[in-house]
CSV table of C-alpha atoms and ligand atoms in Angstrom, one decimal:
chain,number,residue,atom,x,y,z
M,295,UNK,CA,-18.4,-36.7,42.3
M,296,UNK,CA,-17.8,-33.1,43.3
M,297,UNK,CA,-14.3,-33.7,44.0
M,298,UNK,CA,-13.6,-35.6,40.6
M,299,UNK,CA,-14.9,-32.6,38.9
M,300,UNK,CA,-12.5,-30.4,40.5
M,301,UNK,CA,-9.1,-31.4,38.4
M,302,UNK,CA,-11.1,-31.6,35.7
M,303,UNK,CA,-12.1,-27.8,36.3
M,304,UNK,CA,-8.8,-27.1,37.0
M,305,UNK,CA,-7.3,-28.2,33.8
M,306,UNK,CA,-10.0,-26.4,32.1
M,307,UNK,CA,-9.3,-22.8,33.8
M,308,UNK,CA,-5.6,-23.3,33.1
M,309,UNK,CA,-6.4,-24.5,29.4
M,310,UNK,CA,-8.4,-21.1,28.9
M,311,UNK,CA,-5.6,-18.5,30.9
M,312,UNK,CA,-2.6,-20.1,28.5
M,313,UNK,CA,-1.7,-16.9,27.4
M,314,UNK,CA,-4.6,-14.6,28.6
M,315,UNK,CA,-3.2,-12.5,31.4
M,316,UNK,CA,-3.1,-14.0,34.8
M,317,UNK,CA,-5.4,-12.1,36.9
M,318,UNK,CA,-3.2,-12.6,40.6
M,319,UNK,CA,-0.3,-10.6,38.7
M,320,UNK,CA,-1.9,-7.8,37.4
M,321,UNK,CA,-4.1,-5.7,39.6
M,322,UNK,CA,-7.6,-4.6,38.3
M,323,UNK,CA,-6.6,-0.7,38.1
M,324,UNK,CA,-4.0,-2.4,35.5
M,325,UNK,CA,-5.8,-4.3,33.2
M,326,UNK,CA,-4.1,-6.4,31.0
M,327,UNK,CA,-2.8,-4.2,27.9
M,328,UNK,CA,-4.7,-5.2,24.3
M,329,UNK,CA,-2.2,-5.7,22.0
M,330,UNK,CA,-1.6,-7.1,18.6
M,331,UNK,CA,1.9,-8.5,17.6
M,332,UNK,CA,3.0,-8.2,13.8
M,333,UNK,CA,5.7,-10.2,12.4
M,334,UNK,CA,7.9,-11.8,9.7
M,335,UNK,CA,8.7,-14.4,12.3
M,336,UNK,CA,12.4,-15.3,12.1
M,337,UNK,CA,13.9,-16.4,15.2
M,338,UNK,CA,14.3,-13.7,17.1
M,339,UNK,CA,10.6,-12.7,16.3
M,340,UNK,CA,9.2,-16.2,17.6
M,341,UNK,CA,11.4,-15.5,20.8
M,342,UNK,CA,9.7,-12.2,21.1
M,343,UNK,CA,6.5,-14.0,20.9
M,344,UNK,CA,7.5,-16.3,23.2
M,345,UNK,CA,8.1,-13.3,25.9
M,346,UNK,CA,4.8,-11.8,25.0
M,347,UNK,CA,2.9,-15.0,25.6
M,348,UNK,CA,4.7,-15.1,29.2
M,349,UNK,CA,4.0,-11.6,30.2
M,350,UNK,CA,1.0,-11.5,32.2
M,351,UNK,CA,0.6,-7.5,31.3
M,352,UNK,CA,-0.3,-8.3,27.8
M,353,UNK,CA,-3.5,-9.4,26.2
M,354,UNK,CA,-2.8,-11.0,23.0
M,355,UNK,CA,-5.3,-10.3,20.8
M,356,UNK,CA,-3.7,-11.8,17.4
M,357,UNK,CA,-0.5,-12.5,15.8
M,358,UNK,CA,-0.4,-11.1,12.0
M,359,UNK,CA,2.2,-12.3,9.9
M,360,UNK,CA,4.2,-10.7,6.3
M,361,UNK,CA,6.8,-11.5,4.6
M,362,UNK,CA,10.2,-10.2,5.4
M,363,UNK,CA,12.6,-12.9,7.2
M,364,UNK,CA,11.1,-15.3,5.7
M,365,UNK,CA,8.0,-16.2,3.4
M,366,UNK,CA,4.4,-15.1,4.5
M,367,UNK,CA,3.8,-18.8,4.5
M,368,UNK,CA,6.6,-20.4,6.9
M,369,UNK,CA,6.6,-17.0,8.5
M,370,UNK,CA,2.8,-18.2,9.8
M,371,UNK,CA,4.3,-21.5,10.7
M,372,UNK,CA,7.2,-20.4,12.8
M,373,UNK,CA,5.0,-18.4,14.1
M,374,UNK,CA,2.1,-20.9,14.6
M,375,UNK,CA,5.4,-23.2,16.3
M,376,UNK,CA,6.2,-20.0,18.8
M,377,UNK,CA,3.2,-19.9,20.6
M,378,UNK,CA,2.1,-23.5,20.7
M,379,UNK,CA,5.3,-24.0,22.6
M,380,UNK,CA,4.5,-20.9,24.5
M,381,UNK,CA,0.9,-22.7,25.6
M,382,UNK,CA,-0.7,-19.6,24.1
M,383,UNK,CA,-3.7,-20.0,22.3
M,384,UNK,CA,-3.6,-16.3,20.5
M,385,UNK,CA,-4.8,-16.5,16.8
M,386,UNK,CA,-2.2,-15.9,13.7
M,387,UNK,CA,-3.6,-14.3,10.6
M,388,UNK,CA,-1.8,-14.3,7.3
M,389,UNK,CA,-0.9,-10.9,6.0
M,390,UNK,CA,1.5,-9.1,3.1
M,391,UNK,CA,3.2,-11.7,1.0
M,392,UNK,CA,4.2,-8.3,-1.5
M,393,UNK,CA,5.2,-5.6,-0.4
M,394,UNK,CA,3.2,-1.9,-0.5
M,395,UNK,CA,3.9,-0.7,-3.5
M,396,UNK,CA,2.8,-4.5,-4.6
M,397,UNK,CA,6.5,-6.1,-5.4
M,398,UNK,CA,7.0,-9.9,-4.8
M,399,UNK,CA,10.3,-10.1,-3.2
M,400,UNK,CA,12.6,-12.8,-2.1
M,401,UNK,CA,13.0,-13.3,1.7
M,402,UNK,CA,16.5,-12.7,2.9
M,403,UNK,CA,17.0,-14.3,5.9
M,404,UNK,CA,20.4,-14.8,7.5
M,405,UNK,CA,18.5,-16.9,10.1
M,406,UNK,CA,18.5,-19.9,7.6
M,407,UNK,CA,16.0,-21.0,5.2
M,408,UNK,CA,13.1,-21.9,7.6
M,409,UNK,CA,14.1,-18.7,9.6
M,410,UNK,CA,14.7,-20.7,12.4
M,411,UNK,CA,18.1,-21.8,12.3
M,412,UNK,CA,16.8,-25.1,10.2
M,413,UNK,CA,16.9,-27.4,12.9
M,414,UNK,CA,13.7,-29.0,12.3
M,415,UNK,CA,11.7,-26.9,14.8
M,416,UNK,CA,8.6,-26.2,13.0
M,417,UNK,CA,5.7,-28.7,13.3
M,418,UNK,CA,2.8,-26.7,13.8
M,419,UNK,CA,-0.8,-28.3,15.1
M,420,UNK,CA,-2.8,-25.4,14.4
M,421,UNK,CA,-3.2,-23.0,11.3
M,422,UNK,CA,-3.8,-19.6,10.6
M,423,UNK,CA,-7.5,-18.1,10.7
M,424,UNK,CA,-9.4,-17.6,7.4
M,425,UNK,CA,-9.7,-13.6,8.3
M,426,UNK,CA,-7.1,-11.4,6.5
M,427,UNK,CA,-4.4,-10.1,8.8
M,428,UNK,CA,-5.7,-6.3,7.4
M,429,UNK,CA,-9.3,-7.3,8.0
M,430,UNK,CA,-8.2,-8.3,11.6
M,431,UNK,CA,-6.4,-5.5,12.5
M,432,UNK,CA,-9.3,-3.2,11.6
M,433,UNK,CA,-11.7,-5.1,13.2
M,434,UNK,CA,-9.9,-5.6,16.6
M,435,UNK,CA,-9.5,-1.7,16.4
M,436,UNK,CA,-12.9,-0.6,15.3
M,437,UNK,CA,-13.8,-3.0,18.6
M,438,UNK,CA,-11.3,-2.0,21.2
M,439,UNK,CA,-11.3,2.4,19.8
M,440,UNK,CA,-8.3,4.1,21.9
M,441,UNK,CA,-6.7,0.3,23.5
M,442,UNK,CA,-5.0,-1.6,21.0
M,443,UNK,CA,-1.3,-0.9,20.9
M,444,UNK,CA,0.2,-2.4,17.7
M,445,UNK,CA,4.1,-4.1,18.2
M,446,UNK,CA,5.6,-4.2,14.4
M,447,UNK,CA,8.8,-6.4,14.6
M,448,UNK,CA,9.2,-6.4,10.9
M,449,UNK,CA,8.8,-4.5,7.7
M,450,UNK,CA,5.5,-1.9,8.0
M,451,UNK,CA,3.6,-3.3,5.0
M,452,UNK,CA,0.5,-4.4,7.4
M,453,UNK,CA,0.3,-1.4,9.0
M,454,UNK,CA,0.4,0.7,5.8
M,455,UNK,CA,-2.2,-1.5,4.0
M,456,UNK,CA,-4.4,-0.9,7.3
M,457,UNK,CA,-3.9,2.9,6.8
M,458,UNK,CA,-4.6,2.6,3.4
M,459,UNK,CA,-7.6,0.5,3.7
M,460,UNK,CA,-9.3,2.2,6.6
M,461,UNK,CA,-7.3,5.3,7.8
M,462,UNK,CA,-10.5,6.8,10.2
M,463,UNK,CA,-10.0,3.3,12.5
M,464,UNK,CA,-6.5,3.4,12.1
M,465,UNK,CA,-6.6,7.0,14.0
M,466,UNK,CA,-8.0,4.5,16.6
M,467,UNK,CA,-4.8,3.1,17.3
M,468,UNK,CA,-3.2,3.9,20.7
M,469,UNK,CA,0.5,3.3,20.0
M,470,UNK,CA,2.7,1.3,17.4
M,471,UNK,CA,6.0,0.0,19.1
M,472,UNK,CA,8.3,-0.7,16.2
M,473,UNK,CA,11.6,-2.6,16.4
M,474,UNK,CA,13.2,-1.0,13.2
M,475,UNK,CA,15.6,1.8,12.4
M,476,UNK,CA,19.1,2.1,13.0
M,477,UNK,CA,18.1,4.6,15.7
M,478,UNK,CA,21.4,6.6,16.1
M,479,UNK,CA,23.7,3.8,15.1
M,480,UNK,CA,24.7,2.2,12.5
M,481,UNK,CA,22.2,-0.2,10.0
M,482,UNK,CA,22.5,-3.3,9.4
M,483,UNK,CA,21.4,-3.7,5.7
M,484,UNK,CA,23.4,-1.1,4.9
M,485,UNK,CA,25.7,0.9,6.6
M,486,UNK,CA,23.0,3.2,7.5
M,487,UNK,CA,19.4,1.3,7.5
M,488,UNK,CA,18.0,-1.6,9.1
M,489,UNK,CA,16.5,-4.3,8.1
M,490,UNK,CA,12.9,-3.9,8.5
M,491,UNK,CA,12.7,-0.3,7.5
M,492,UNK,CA,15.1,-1.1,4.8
M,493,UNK,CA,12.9,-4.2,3.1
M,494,UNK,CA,9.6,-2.0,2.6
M,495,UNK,CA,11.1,2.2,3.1
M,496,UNK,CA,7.9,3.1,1.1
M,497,UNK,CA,5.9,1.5,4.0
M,498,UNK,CA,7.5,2.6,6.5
M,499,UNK,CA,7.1,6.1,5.8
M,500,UNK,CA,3.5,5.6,5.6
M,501,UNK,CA,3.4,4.7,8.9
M,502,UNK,CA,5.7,7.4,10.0
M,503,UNK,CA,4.1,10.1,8.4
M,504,UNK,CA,0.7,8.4,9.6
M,505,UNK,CA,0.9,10.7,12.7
M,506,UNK,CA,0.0,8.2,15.0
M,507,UNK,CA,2.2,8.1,18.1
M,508,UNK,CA,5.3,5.5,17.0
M,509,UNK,CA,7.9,4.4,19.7
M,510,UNK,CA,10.7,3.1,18.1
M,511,UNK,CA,13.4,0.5,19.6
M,512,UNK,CA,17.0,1.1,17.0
M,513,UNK,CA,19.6,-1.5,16.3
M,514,UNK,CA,21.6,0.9,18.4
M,515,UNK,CA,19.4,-0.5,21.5
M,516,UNK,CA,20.6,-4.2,20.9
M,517,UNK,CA,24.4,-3.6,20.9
M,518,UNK,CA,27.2,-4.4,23.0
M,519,UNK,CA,26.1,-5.4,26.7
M,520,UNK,CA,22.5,-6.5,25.1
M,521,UNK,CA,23.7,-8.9,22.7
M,522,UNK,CA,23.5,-12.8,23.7
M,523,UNK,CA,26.6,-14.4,24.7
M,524,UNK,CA,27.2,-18.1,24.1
M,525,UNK,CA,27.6,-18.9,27.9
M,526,UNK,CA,24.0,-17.0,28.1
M,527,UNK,CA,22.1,-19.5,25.4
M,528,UNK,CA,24.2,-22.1,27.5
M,529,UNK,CA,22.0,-21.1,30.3
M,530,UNK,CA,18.9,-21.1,28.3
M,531,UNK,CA,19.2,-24.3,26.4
M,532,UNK,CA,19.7,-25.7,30.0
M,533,UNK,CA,16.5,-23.7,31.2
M,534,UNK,CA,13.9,-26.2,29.6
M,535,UNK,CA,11.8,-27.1,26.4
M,536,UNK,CA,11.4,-23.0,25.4
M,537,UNK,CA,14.8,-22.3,26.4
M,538,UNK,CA,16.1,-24.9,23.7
M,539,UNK,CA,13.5,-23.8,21.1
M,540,UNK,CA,14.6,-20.3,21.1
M,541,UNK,CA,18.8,-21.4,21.4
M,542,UNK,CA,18.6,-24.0,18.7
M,543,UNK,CA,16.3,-21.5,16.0
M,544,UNK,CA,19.5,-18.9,16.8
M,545,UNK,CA,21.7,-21.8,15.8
M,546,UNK,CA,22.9,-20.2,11.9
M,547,UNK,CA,22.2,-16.3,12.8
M,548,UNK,CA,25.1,-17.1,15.8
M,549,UNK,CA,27.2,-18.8,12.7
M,550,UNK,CA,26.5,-15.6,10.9
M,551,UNK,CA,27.7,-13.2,13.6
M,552,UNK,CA,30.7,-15.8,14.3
M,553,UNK,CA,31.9,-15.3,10.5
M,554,UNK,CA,31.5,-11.7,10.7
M,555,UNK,CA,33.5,-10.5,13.3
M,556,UNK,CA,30.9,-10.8,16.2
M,557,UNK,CA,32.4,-14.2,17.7
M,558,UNK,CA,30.0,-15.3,20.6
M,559,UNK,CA,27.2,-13.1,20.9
M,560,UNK,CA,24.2,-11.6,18.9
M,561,UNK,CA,21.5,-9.3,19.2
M,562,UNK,CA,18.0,-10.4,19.4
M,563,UNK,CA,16.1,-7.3,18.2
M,564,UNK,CA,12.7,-8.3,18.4
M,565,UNK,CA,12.7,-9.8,22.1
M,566,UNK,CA,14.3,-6.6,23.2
M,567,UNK,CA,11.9,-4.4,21.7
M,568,UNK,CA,9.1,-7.1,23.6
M,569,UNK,CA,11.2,-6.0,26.5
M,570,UNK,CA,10.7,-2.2,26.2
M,571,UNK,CA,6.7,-2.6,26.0
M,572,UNK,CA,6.2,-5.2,28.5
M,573,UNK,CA,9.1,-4.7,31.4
M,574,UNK,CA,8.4,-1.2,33.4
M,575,UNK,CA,11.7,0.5,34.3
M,576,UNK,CA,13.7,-1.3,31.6
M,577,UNK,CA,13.7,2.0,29.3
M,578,UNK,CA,15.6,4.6,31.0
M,579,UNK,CA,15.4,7.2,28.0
M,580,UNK,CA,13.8,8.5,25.1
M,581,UNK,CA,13.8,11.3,22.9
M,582,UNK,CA,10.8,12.8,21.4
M,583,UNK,CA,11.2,12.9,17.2
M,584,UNK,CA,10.2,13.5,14.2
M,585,UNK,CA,10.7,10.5,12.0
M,586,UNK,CA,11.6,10.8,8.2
M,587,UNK,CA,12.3,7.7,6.3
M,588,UNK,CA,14.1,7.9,2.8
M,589,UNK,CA,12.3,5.9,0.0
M,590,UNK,CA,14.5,7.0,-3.1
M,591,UNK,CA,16.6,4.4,-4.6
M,592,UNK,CA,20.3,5.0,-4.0
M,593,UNK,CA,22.6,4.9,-1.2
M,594,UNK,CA,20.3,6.4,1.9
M,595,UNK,CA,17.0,3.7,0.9
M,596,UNK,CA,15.7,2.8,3.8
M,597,UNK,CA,17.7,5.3,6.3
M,598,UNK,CA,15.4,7.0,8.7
M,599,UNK,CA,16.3,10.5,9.6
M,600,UNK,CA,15.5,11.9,13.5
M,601,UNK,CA,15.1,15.7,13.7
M,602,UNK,CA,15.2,15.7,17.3
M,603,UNK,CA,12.4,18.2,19.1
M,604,UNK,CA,13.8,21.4,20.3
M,605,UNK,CA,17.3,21.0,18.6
M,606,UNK,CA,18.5,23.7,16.3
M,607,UNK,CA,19.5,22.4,13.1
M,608,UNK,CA,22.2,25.4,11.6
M,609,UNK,CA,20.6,24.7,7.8
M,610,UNK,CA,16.8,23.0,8.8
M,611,UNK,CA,13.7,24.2,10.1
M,612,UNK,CA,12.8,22.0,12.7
M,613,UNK,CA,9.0,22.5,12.8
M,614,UNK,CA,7.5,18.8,12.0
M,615,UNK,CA,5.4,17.0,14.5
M,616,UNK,CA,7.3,14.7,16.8
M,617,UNK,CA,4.9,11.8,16.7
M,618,UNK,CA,8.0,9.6,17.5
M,619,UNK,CA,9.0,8.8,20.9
M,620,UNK,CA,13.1,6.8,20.2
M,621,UNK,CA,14.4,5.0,22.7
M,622,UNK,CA,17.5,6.0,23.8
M,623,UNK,CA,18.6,4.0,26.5
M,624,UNK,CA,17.8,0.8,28.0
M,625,UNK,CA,19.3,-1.8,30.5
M,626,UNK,CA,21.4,-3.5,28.2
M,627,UNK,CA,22.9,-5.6,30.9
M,628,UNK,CA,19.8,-6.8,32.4
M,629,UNK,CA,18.1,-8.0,29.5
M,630,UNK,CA,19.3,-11.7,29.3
M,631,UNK,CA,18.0,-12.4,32.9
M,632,UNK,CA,14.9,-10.1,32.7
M,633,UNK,CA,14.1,-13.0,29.1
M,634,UNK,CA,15.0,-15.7,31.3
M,635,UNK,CA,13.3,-14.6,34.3
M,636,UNK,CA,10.4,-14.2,32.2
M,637,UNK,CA,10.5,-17.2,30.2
M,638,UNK,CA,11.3,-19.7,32.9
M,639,UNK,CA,7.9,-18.7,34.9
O,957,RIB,O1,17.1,-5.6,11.9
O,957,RIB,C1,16.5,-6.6,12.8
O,957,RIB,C2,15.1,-6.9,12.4
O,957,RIB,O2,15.0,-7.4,11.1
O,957,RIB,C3,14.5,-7.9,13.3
O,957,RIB,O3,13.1,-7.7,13.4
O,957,RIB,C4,14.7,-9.2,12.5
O,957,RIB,O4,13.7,-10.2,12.8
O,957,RIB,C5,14.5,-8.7,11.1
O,957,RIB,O5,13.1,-8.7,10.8
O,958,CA,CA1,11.5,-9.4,12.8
């Protein structure tokens, strides 16, 4: 009988450490790291989620979702669809469908409708918890003071609310990693803001001027050697169920890049900003900021300005606080195999 139970046991322990951190690969001096993952899950989000879920040095606490990529609700679903075929069990709470300043606004999402290259991915078994995305946040800080670091892979909107709504736990927050900016590049909404900062500016600068510590990961990190080739989504389709997943939801952003001027290969953003938090030495420099993001309407919306610490500006005084830590290097051509490596465990 005792041996019958064993399997049974097994199947049980294996059920419960699906995406909790498994113990053998991270020592006890390094617990697991308590994070929560916020997202307006297009595809390169729900990749990022994939990486998370496989990266033993993270303890996902929750997934909350907004509107950004796509709509708050098939946001939740993509990424409901991420981390079921992940085999992580990591609740998703339903945040911002408006922005901050309370705007409904369309999704734009050059990722296709679904935000997941509209190949009919998106079947979901679970749904989203009954808690507020807000109320979650909050809660898993007020519960874990000085441990949760926060990893924003779209617009700021839940993050500001949170400040908003409870700025005292908020303070509680021990870092926000946010894939957004142009860093010192160029944007990508416009010529000089990105996406995400670019969609909710307002927000963004909330968050910025929060004062909590902010590392930021730039489109200028997810250039040239970075980008995804098609030979590498080759290799991942041929890598297994995931590695089709994530190569068929790229399927209309690789058309996009292909029809404007970036034939075979695109960045995935949010996976390498996944990549700075979880992968050790894969950062080789940052520079220590102060981050100004410009909310007017005009030209600059959405640009964020970096007054770097200790550089003399001829017609600025450059006393703010440098609560941002921009990353200004990373190993652009390892970061295909360090996914896969990742991915394929
Ligand atoms: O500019 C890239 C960012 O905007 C990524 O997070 C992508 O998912 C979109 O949200
Ligand atoms: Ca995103």
């Amino acid at each position: 009988m005792r041996m019958k139970m064993i399997p049974c046991l097994l199947v049980l322990f294996a059920m419960v450490l699906a995406c909790a951190p498994v113990s053998g690969e991270t020592t006890a001096s390094e617990a697991p790291r308590k994070v929560i993952i916020d997202t307006d899950t297009g595809a390169d989000d729900a990749s990022a989620l994939i990486l998370a879920a496989k990266s033993p040095e993270l303890d996902i606490l929750g997934v909350t979702v907004l509107m950004g990529n796509v709509s708050l609700e098939q946001g939740t679903r993509n990424a409901l669809a991420a981390l079921e075929i992940a085999g992580c069990d990591a609740p998703v709470y339903e945040g911002a469908s408006r922005n901050y300043s309370g705007e409904k606004i369309l999704p734009v999402s050059v990722f296709g409708e679904d935000g997941m290259g509209e190949k009919g991915l998106i079947h979901p078994r679970k749904k989203a918890q009954e808690e507020d995305a807000v109320d979650f946040i909050l809660r898993s800080v007020r519960e874990n003071p000085g441990e949760v670091e926060i990893i924003v892979l779209g617009p700021a909107t839940n993050i500001a609310l949170a400040m908003d709504r409870d700025p005292e736990t908020m303070k509680q927050v021990k870092r926000i990693w946010s894939m957004a900016t142009a860093g010192l590049g160029v944007g990508n909404a416009t010529p000089v803001a990105e996406f995400n900062a670019f969609l909710d500016a307002p927000a963004y600068s909330r968050m910025l001027n929060f004062g909590l510590p902010v590392t930021i990961i730039g489109l200028d990190m997810c250039n040239g050697e970075a980008q995804w080739t098609d030979e590498n989504f080759e290799t991942l389709r041929a890598s297994g169920e995931i590695g089709r997943f994530v190569t068929d939801s790229f399927s209309m952003i690789r058309d996009f890049y292909n029809q404007n001027g970036s034939v075979g290969s695109v960045m995935n953003c949010d996976s390498l900003a996944m990549m700075c938090v979880v992968e050790k030495d894969f950062v080789n420099r940052t520079i220590s900021c102060h981050g100004s993001c410009c909310t007017e309407i005009g030209e600059t919306h959405g640009q964020v300005i970096f007054y770097q610490e200790g550089f003399t500006y001829d017609l600025v005084l450059n006393d703010f606080e440098y609560n941002v830590t921009l990353v200004n290097s990373v190993d652009k051509a390892d970061y295909f195999d360090l996914y896969l490596k990742r991915i394929e465990k």
